[in-house]
CSV table of C-alpha atoms and ligand atoms in Angstrom, one decimal:
chain,number,residue,atom,x,y,z
C,1,MET,CA,110.7,133.2,122.6
C,2,THR,CA,109.1,135.5,125.1
C,3,LYS,CA,108.0,133.2,127.9
C,4,ALA,CA,110.5,131.5,130.2
C,5,PRO,CA,111.1,127.9,129.3
C,6,VAL,CA,109.2,125.2,131.2
C,7,ASN,CA,111.5,122.4,132.5
C,8,VAL,CA,110.3,119.0,131.4
C,9,THR,CA,112.0,116.0,132.9
C,10,VAL,CA,111.6,112.7,131.0
C,11,THR,CA,112.8,109.5,132.6
C,12,GLY,CA,113.6,106.5,130.5
C,13,ALA,CA,114.5,109.0,127.8
C,14,ALA,CA,116.5,106.4,125.7
C,15,GLY,CA,113.6,103.9,125.7
C,16,GLN,CA,111.0,103.3,123.1
C,17,ILE,CA,108.4,105.6,124.5
C,18,GLY,CA,111.1,108.2,125.1
C,19,TYR,CA,112.0,108.2,121.5
C,20,ALA,CA,108.4,108.7,120.4
C,21,LEU,CA,107.8,111.3,123.0
C,22,LEU,CA,110.7,113.7,123.1
C,23,PHE,CA,110.4,115.1,119.6
C,24,ARG,CA,106.7,115.9,120.2
C,25,VAL,CA,107.5,117.6,123.5
C,26,ALA,CA,110.3,119.6,121.9
C,27,SER,CA,108.1,120.6,119.0
C,28,GLY,CA,105.5,122.2,121.3
C,29,GLN,CA,102.8,119.6,121.4
C,30,LEU,CA,103.0,119.0,125.1
C,31,LEU,CA,102.4,122.6,126.3
C,32,GLY,CA,101.4,124.5,123.2
C,33,PRO,CA,103.0,126.5,120.4
C,34,ASP,CA,103.9,129.5,122.7
C,35,THR,CA,105.7,127.7,125.4
C,36,PRO,CA,109.5,127.0,125.1
C,37,VAL,CA,110.7,123.9,126.9
C,38,ARG,CA,114.0,122.8,128.4
C,39,LEU,CA,114.4,119.0,128.4
C,40,ARG,CA,116.0,117.1,131.3
C,41,LEU,CA,116.7,113.5,130.3
C,42,LEU,CA,117.2,110.9,133.1
C,43,GLU,CA,118.6,107.5,132.2
C,44,ILE,CA,120.5,104.7,133.9
C,45,PRO,CA,124.2,105.0,133.3
C,46,GLN,CA,124.3,102.3,130.6
C,47,ALA,CA,121.7,104.2,128.6
C,48,VAL,CA,123.1,107.7,128.9
C,49,LYS,CA,125.0,107.3,125.6
C,50,ALA,CA,121.8,106.4,123.8
C,51,ALA,CA,120.0,109.4,125.3
C,52,GLU,CA,122.9,111.5,124.1
C,53,GLY,CA,122.2,110.2,120.6
C,54,THR,CA,118.6,111.1,120.9
C,55,ALA,CA,119.6,114.6,122.1
C,56,MET,CA,121.8,114.9,119.0
C,57,GLU,CA,118.8,114.2,116.8
C,58,LEU,CA,116.7,116.7,118.8
C,59,ASP,CA,119.3,119.3,118.1
C,60,ASP,CA,119.2,118.4,114.4
C,61,CYS,CA,115.5,119.2,114.3
C,62,ALA,CA,116.2,122.8,115.2
C,63,PHE,CA,113.0,123.1,117.1
C,64,PRO,CA,112.4,126.8,117.8
C,65,LEU,CA,110.8,126.0,121.2
C,66,LEU,CA,113.6,123.8,122.5
C,67,ALA,CA,115.6,125.9,124.9
C,68,GLY,CA,118.1,123.2,125.9
C,69,ILE,CA,118.7,119.6,126.8
C,70,ASP,CA,120.4,118.2,129.9
C,71,ILE,CA,121.2,114.6,130.2
C,72,THR,CA,122.0,112.9,133.5
C,73,ASP,CA,121.9,109.6,135.4
C,74,ASP,CA,121.3,111.5,138.7
C,75,ALA,CA,117.6,111.9,139.7
C,76,ASN,CA,118.3,114.9,141.9
C,77,LYS,CA,119.8,116.8,138.9
C,78,ALA,CA,117.1,115.6,136.6
C,79,PHE,CA,114.3,116.9,138.8
C,80,ALA,CA,115.9,120.1,140.1
C,81,GLY,CA,113.5,122.9,139.2
C,82,THR,CA,111.4,120.7,137.1
C,83,ASN,CA,107.8,121.8,136.2
C,84,ILE,CA,106.6,118.7,134.4
C,85,GLY,CA,107.9,115.2,135.2
C,86,LEU,CA,107.1,112.5,132.7
C,87,LEU,CA,108.1,109.3,134.6
C,88,VAL,CA,108.4,106.8,131.7
C,89,GLY,CA,111.5,104.8,132.7
C,90,ALA,CA,110.6,101.4,134.1
C,91,ARG,CA,111.0,97.8,133.1
C,92,PRO,CA,108.5,97.0,130.4
C,93,ARG,CA,106.3,93.9,130.4
C,94,GLY,CA,107.4,91.0,128.3
C,95,PRO,CA,105.1,88.3,126.7
C,96,GLY,CA,103.1,86.4,129.3
C,97,MET,CA,103.9,88.9,132.2
C,98,GLU,CA,101.2,90.8,134.1
C,99,ARG,CA,101.9,94.3,135.1
C,100,GLY,CA,101.7,93.4,138.8
C,101,ASP,CA,104.8,91.2,138.4
C,102,LEU,CA,106.7,94.4,137.9
C,103,LEU,CA,105.8,96.0,141.2
C,104,GLU,CA,108.8,95.1,143.2
C,105,ALA,CA,111.4,95.8,140.4
C,106,ASN,CA,109.9,99.2,139.7
C,107,GLY,CA,109.4,100.2,143.3
C,108,GLY,CA,113.1,100.7,143.6
C,109,ILE,CA,112.9,103.2,140.7
C,110,PHE,CA,110.0,105.3,141.8
C,111,LYS,CA,110.9,105.8,145.5
C,112,PRO,CA,114.2,107.7,144.8
C,113,GLN,CA,112.5,109.6,142.0
C,114,GLY,CA,109.7,110.7,144.4
C,115,GLU,CA,112.4,111.8,146.9
C,116,ALA,CA,114.2,113.8,144.2
C,117,ILE,CA,111.0,115.5,143.2
C,118,ASN,CA,110.3,116.4,146.8
C,119,ALA,CA,113.8,117.7,147.2
C,120,GLY,CA,114.1,119.9,144.2
C,121,ALA,CA,111.2,120.2,141.8
C,122,ALA,CA,109.5,123.5,141.1
C,123,GLU,CA,106.6,124.5,143.3
C,124,ASP,CA,104.1,124.0,140.5
C,125,VAL,CA,105.5,120.5,139.5
C,126,ARG,CA,103.1,118.2,137.8
C,127,VAL,CA,103.9,114.5,137.5
C,128,LEU,CA,102.6,111.9,135.0
C,129,VAL,CA,103.7,108.3,135.7
C,130,VAL,CA,103.6,106.2,132.5
C,131,GLY,CA,106.0,103.3,133.6
C,132,ASN,CA,104.0,100.3,134.7
C,133,PRO,CA,102.4,99.4,137.0
C,134,ALA,CA,101.6,103.1,136.5
C,135,ASN,CA,99.0,103.7,139.2
C,136,THR,CA,101.0,102.1,142.0
C,137,ASN,CA,104.3,103.5,140.8
C,138,ALA,CA,102.7,106.9,141.0
C,139,LEU,CA,101.6,106.1,144.6
C,140,ILE,CA,105.1,105.1,145.5
C,141,ALA,CA,106.6,108.3,144.1
C,142,GLN,CA,103.8,110.4,145.7
C,143,ALA,CA,104.4,108.7,149.1
C,144,HIS,CA,108.0,109.9,149.0
C,145,ALA,CA,107.2,113.5,148.2
C,146,PRO,CA,105.4,114.7,151.3
C,147,ASP,CA,106.0,118.4,150.6
C,148,VAL,CA,104.3,118.2,147.2
C,149,PRO,CA,100.5,118.2,147.0
C,150,ALA,CA,99.4,114.6,146.4
C,151,SER,CA,97.1,115.8,143.6
C,152,ARG,CA,100.2,116.6,141.5
C,153,PHE,CA,101.0,112.9,141.1
C,154,THR,CA,99.0,111.2,138.3
C,155,ALA,CA,99.1,108.0,136.4
C,156,MET,CA,98.3,107.5,132.7
C,157,THR,CA,95.0,106.0,131.7
C,158,ARG,CA,94.6,108.3,128.7
C,159,LEU,CA,95.9,105.6,126.4
C,160,ASP,CA,93.0,103.4,127.6
C,161,HIS,CA,90.6,106.3,127.1
C,162,ASN,CA,91.8,106.9,123.6
C,163,ARG,CA,91.6,103.2,122.8
C,164,ALA,CA,88.0,103.1,124.1
C,165,GLN,CA,87.1,106.1,122.0
C,166,THR,CA,88.3,104.5,118.8
C,167,GLN,CA,86.6,101.1,119.5
C,168,LEU,CA,83.3,102.8,120.2
C,169,ALA,CA,83.6,105.1,117.2
C,170,GLN,CA,84.3,102.1,115.0
C,171,LYS,CA,81.4,100.2,116.4
C,172,LEU,CA,79.0,103.1,115.7
C,173,GLY,CA,80.5,104.2,112.4
C,174,VAL,CA,81.2,107.7,113.6
C,175,GLY,CA,84.3,109.8,114.0
C,176,VAL,CA,86.3,109.8,117.3
C,177,SER,CA,85.4,113.4,117.9
C,178,ASP,CA,81.7,112.6,117.9
C,179,ILE,CA,82.3,110.7,121.1
C,180,LYS,CA,82.3,112.5,124.5
C,181,LYS,CA,82.3,111.7,128.2
C,182,LEU,CA,83.9,108.2,128.1
C,183,THR,CA,85.4,107.1,131.4
C,184,ILE,CA,88.2,104.7,132.3
C,185,TRP,CA,87.8,103.7,136.0
C,186,GLY,CA,90.4,101.9,138.2
C,187,ASN,CA,93.7,100.5,137.3
C,188,HIS,CA,95.8,100.7,134.1
C,189,SER,CA,95.6,96.9,133.9
C,190,ALA,CA,93.4,94.2,132.5
C,191,THR,CA,90.9,95.0,135.3
C,192,GLN,CA,90.3,98.5,134.2
C,193,TYR,CA,86.7,99.4,133.4
C,194,PRO,CA,85.9,101.5,130.3
C,195,ASP,CA,82.5,102.9,130.9
C,196,ILE,CA,80.2,104.0,128.1
C,197,PHE,CA,77.0,104.4,130.2
C,198,HIS,CA,77.6,108.2,130.5
C,199,ALA,CA,79.3,108.6,127.2
C,200,GLU,CA,77.6,110.5,124.4
C,201,VAL,CA,77.7,110.1,120.7
C,202,ASN,CA,76.7,113.2,118.9
C,203,GLY,CA,74.7,114.1,122.0
C,204,LYS,CA,72.9,110.8,122.3
C,205,ASN,CA,73.7,108.3,125.1
C,206,ALA,CA,76.4,105.9,123.8
C,207,ALA,CA,75.1,102.7,125.6
C,208,GLU,CA,71.7,103.3,124.2
C,209,SER,CA,73.1,103.9,120.7
C,210,VAL,CA,75.1,100.7,120.9
C,211,ASN,CA,72.2,98.8,122.4
C,212,ASP,CA,74.2,95.5,122.5
C,213,GLN,CA,75.1,94.4,126.0
C,214,GLN,CA,76.9,91.3,124.7
C,215,TRP,CA,79.2,93.4,122.5
C,216,LEU,CA,79.9,95.7,125.5
C,217,ALA,CA,80.7,92.8,127.9
C,218,ASP,CA,82.4,90.4,125.6
C,219,GLN,CA,84.1,92.6,123.0
C,220,PHE,CA,84.4,96.2,123.9
C,221,ILE,CA,85.6,95.9,127.5
C,222,PRO,CA,88.1,93.1,127.0
C,223,THR,CA,89.4,94.6,123.7
C,224,VAL,CA,90.2,97.9,125.5
C,225,ALA,CA,91.5,96.3,128.7
C,226,LYS,CA,93.7,93.8,127.0
C,227,ARG,CA,94.9,96.1,124.1
C,228,GLY,CA,98.4,96.5,125.7
C,229,ALA,CA,98.9,92.7,125.6
C,230,ALA,CA,97.5,92.5,122.1
C,231,ILE,CA,100.0,95.1,120.9
C,232,ILE,CA,102.8,93.2,122.6
C,233,GLU,CA,101.8,90.0,120.9
C,234,ALA,CA,101.6,91.7,117.5
C,235,ARG,CA,104.6,94.0,117.7
C,236,GLY,CA,106.8,91.9,120.0
C,237,ALA,CA,107.2,95.1,122.0
C,238,SER,CA,104.9,97.2,124.1
C,239,SER,CA,102.9,100.2,122.8
C,240,ALA,CA,105.3,103.1,122.3
C,241,ALA,CA,104.0,105.7,119.9
C,242,SER,CA,100.4,105.5,121.1
C,243,ALA,CA,101.6,105.6,124.7
C,244,ALA,CA,103.7,108.7,123.9
C,245,ASN,CA,100.7,110.3,122.2
C,246,ALA,CA,98.6,109.6,125.3
C,247,ALA,CA,101.2,111.2,127.6
C,248,ILE,CA,101.1,114.3,125.4
C,249,ASP,CA,97.3,114.3,125.5
C,250,HIS,CA,97.3,113.8,129.3
C,251,VAL,CA,99.5,116.7,130.1
C,252,TYR,CA,98.1,119.0,127.4
C,253,THR,CA,94.6,118.5,128.8
C,254,TRP,CA,95.7,118.9,132.4
C,255,VAL,CA,97.4,122.2,131.6
C,256,ASN,CA,95.1,123.6,128.9
C,257,GLY,CA,91.7,122.2,130.1
C,258,THR,CA,89.0,119.8,128.8
C,259,ALA,CA,86.6,121.0,126.2
C,260,ASP,CA,83.2,122.3,127.3
C,261,GLY,CA,80.8,119.4,127.6
C,262,ASP,CA,83.5,116.8,127.7
C,263,TRP,CA,85.8,115.1,130.2
C,264,THR,CA,88.8,112.8,130.2
C,265,SER,CA,90.2,110.0,132.3
C,266,MET,CA,93.2,110.4,134.6
C,267,GLY,CA,94.7,108.2,137.3
C,268,ILE,CA,94.6,110.5,140.4
C,269,PRO,CA,94.8,110.1,144.2
C,270,SER,CA,91.3,109.2,145.3
C,271,ASP,CA,89.4,111.6,147.6
C,272,GLY,CA,86.9,108.8,148.4
C,273,SER,CA,84.6,109.7,145.5
C,274,TYR,CA,82.5,106.8,144.1
C,275,GLY,CA,83.5,104.6,147.0
C,276,VAL,CA,87.2,104.4,145.9
C,277,PRO,CA,89.3,104.3,149.0
C,278,GLU,CA,91.0,107.6,149.7
C,279,GLY,CA,94.7,107.8,148.7
C,280,ILE,CA,95.0,105.1,146.1
C,281,ILE,CA,95.7,106.3,142.6
C,282,SER,CA,92.7,105.3,140.5
C,283,SER,CA,91.3,106.4,137.2
C,284,PHE,CA,88.3,108.7,137.3
C,285,PRO,CA,86.4,110.9,134.9
C,286,VAL,CA,87.8,114.4,135.3
C,287,THR,CA,87.4,117.9,133.9
C,288,CYS,CA,90.4,120.1,133.8
C,289,SER,CA,90.6,123.9,134.0
C,290,GLY,CA,93.2,126.4,135.0
C,291,GLY,CA,95.8,123.7,135.4
C,292,GLU,CA,93.7,121.8,137.9
C,293,TYR,CA,91.5,118.7,137.6
C,294,GLN,CA,88.2,117.9,139.3
C,295,ILE,CA,86.5,114.6,139.5
C,296,VAL,CA,83.1,114.6,137.7
C,297,GLN,CA,80.6,114.2,140.5
C,298,GLY,CA,77.1,112.9,140.7
C,299,LEU,CA,77.2,110.1,138.0
C,300,GLU,CA,74.8,107.3,138.6
C,301,ILE,CA,76.6,104.0,138.7
C,302,ASN,CA,74.6,101.0,137.7
C,303,ASP,CA,75.2,97.5,139.0
C,304,PHE,CA,77.1,96.4,135.9
C,305,SER,CA,79.5,99.3,136.4
C,306,ARG,CA,79.7,99.0,140.1
C,307,GLN,CA,80.9,95.4,140.0
C,308,ARG,CA,83.6,96.3,137.5
C,309,ILE,CA,84.8,99.4,139.3
C,310,ASP,CA,85.0,97.5,142.5
C,311,ALA,CA,87.0,94.7,141.0
C,312,SER,CA,89.6,97.1,139.5
C,313,VAL,CA,89.8,99.1,142.8
C,314,ALA,CA,90.2,95.9,144.7
C,315,GLU,CA,93.3,95.2,142.6
C,316,LEU,CA,94.7,98.6,143.4
C,317,VAL,CA,94.2,98.1,147.1
C,318,GLU,CA,96.0,94.8,146.8
C,319,GLU,CA,98.9,96.5,145.0
C,320,ARG,CA,99.0,99.2,147.6
C,321,ASP,CA,99.1,96.5,150.3
C,322,THR,CA,101.9,94.7,148.5
C,323,VAL,CA,104.0,97.8,148.3
C,324,ARG,CA,103.2,98.6,151.9
C,325,LYS,CA,104.7,95.3,152.9
C,326,LEU,CA,107.7,96.1,150.9
C,327,ASP,CA,108.0,99.4,152.8
C,328,LEU,CA,107.6,101.4,149.6
C,329,VAL,CA,104.7,103.5,150.8
R,401,NAI,N1,100.5,103.8,131.3
R,401,NAI,C1,100.5,103.3,130.0
R,401,NAI,O1,99.4,103.5,129.4
R,401,NAI,C2,101.6,102.6,129.4
R,401,NAI,C3,102.8,102.3,130.1
R,401,NAI,N2,103.8,101.7,129.5
R,401,NAI,C4,105.0,101.5,130.3
R,401,NAI,O2,106.0,102.5,130.0
R,401,NAI,C5,107.3,102.0,130.4
R,401,NAI,C6,108.4,102.3,129.4
R,401,NAI,O3,108.1,101.6,128.2
R,401,NAI,P1,109.2,101.6,127.0
R,401,NAI,O4,109.7,103.0,126.7
R,401,NAI,O5,108.6,100.8,125.9
R,401,NAI,O6,110.3,100.7,127.7
R,401,NAI,P2,111.9,100.7,127.3
R,401,NAI,O7,112.5,99.5,127.9
R,401,NAI,O8,112.1,100.8,125.8
R,401,NAI,O9,112.5,102.0,127.9
R,401,NAI,C7,112.6,102.1,129.3
R,401,NAI,C8,113.8,103.0,129.6
R,401,NAI,O10,113.8,103.3,131.0
R,401,NAI,C9,115.1,103.3,131.4
R,401,NAI,N3,115.2,103.2,132.8
R,401,NAI,C10,115.1,102.1,133.6
R,401,NAI,N4,115.3,102.4,134.9
R,401,NAI,C11,115.4,103.8,134.9
R,401,NAI,C12,115.6,104.7,136.0
R,401,NAI,N5,115.8,104.3,137.3
R,401,NAI,N6,115.7,106.0,135.7
R,401,NAI,C13,115.7,106.4,134.4
R,401,NAI,N7,115.5,105.6,133.4
R,401,NAI,C14,115.4,104.3,133.6
R,401,NAI,C15,115.8,102.2,130.6
R,401,NAI,O11,117.2,102.3,130.5
R,401,NAI,C16,115.1,102.3,129.3
R,401,NAI,O12,115.8,103.1,128.4
R,401,NAI,C17,107.1,100.5,130.7
R,401,NAI,O13,106.9,100.3,132.1
R,401,NAI,C18,105.8,100.2,130.0
R,401,NAI,O14,105.1,99.1,130.5
R,401,NAI,C19,103.8,101.4,128.1
R,401,NAI,C20,102.7,101.7,127.4
R,401,NAI,C21,101.5,102.3,127.9
R,402,OAA,O1,100.7,96.5,128.3
R,402,OAA,C1,101.8,97.0,128.5
R,402,OAA,O2,102.7,96.6,129.2
R,402,OAA,C2,102.0,98.4,127.9
R,402,OAA,C3,100.8,99.1,128.3
R,402,OAA,O3,100.7,99.5,129.5
R,402,OAA,C4,99.7,99.3,127.4
R,402,OAA,O4,100.0,99.2,126.1
R,402,OAA,O5,98.6,99.6,127.8
């Protein structure tokens, strides 16, 4: 190891996603094969023992890039000096629950974590919120970290992006890597809008290649938007390995950049682009380079897309207003 280790804090480390995520972080898939990592695992006191068990298994993998593991139930210790915060720990949705039901329960988790990040994280800290409702949880954390640039707080819509990529590839009978420039707009919820109007399939416009408005409206969009619920129905538990995979993709792309001629989707604080009210954490098409992201500008938004973006953004505004009333932002 030549480089100094990067501190990666994972909350909810003993949970399902944590178990699918930690081994991939420790093996170098989060930051690349040349970057050693030191893991900081944050859990609630009752789950610290389980996190210790996972840490024993991590040790048993003898990952060359793993420089150490600290386990704690104290957010201030977990985030002291952290460079990457993966905020996974939250109460997951059960059958029949919508993500919004979780706002209040999870508000109490993300406020102190935002404060701890503000108090002690490294100057270059980058935060990905996975725990649902991810966009508004990210807003709560960000609101309590006034000394950290707001742009460092992001929410995960990469799983939705990846889901959309596969659905579209399967419809067109192409490989996933033939598909570029998909966008998830809005909230990581059933109102999200997966947009194929600017997507390209082997260089051709995806919406024109599909040429099936009914499939788009009645199959593609609901399949992607409700995939989380479909997984819960099928597995009896929420998506874990695919969510961990998307978290790895999100951070890897943020740090290492998007490929030329492509973009990705990230939940980020709005700067007002595309009529999304400033400050709410909404998913946008972004390119990444040099560890920074930029919203893709200048896309023409047709009426079909406009309605759907507006609906998802309206839900985010409602969530923000709810957490405002609860004094969480
Ligand atoms: N954004 C996205 O695309 C996705 C988000 N999710 C969300 O991710 C979250 C985690 O999911 P799972 O790992 O399946 O849940 P899980 O219930 O298996 O694990 C959650 C873990 O968080 C821990 N935890 C609770 N409060 C905590 C706190 N204050 N500090 C640290 N740890 C705490 C729990 O003890 C538990 O070990 C859920 O909110 C789920 O809805 C899941 C899939 C996709
Ligand atoms: O639906 C859930 O609660 C889990 C999740 O966010 C997803 O799989 O997209």
